[in-house]
């Protein structure tokens, strides 16, 4: 039986092969209480569908939004979420942690 | 990331090869680094990152490395954790499924072909060799767990004997305290030291009052996770497990 953790990358590649725009978000660093460790990934396609996670669900909405911008514009973005970031605070990182996320276009 | 790099990463995962994905967080460029790569393969990023890429793999944790103006993120992709289940019994059915969901590549060993059928275990890799031979061939390592469920000494004993001669992070054996005590005596007679025998969790699993096969599978998976992540077999209040499978 194959473990399911490969699904995120495979999903990203499958979307790409189907001609969809794809971005990949990766947790780079965490401080304090964060539900997903560094290395955790989230794949997003141009219709906003996503696979995987970078938090316990608190900031996925915001990350998907930014990923959609990246899919349109290309390139990469390094963003920080947490208490110090007012916008992320609105998004609500209830666990009180801070994390740095790298979002990249798959080209 | 280039689609080619993504494809390369997926290929390495499918071939169960350990690789590190190196990303330059400034430029967004990324490369796949395998421990087997030769120096000349990687003129493209600082060559000392290869050593760091190996370190990320051995720690199974990403690293952030600064080199001059650049910051690199080294994300290790180790082959999946492995679970070797001996005994294609009822408990093995939920255990194989739950373990796969938890990130394990699962192999099931049972020479009794009436038990070990594709119909009972769809999508599970099944080996019908005798357990000691099968386990020797699978070479359990520090990312492998071995669980025996047959409760039949002629199958469990050779499996445990072979498991103790390799280095899995977890060994669990289904059976009552009485069964387990008798089993330990037989394994000691095969030349295993008392300290080595303590590595076997028996009765297998955390004491969460499990009754059904799925609940017992859950308690086994919970104990495996505890040993993997906390490096502790016997937690206060959980000593000895509880699933005797009687």
PDB file of C-alpha atoms in Angstrom, chain B residues 82 84 109 127 129-140 162:
ATOM      1  CA  UNK B  82       7.780   1.395   6.102  1.00  0.00           C
ATOM      2  CA  UNK B  84       6.001  -4.683   7.753  1.00  0.00           C
ATOM      3  CA  UNK B 109       3.872 -11.094   5.009  1.00  0.00           C
ATOM      4  CA  UNK B 127       4.820 -11.505   0.339  1.00  0.00           C
ATOM      5  CA  UNK B 129       7.638 -16.257   1.789  1.00  0.00           C
ATOM      6  CA  UNK B 130       8.373 -17.531   5.291  1.00  0.00           C
ATOM      7  CA  UNK B 131       8.543 -14.456   7.593  1.00  0.00           C
ATOM      8  CA  UNK B 132      12.250 -14.679   8.530  1.00  0.00           C
ATOM      9  CA  UNK B 133      13.335 -14.896   4.902  1.00  0.00           C
ATOM     10  CA  UNK B 134      10.908 -12.151   3.866  1.00  0.00           C
ATOM     11  CA  UNK B 135      12.076  -9.800   6.645  1.00  0.00           C
ATOM     12  CA  UNK B 136      15.746 -10.446   5.914  1.00  0.00           C
ATOM     13  CA  UNK B 137      15.116  -9.501   2.288  1.00  0.00           C
ATOM     14  CA  UNK B 138      13.239  -6.324   3.290  1.00  0.00           C
ATOM     15  CA  UNK B 139      16.161  -5.187   5.524  1.00  0.00           C
ATOM     16  CA  UNK B 140      14.255  -3.216   8.179  1.00  0.00           C
ATOM     17  CA  UNK B 162      14.832 -11.636  11.978  1.00  0.00           C
TER      18      UNK B 162
END
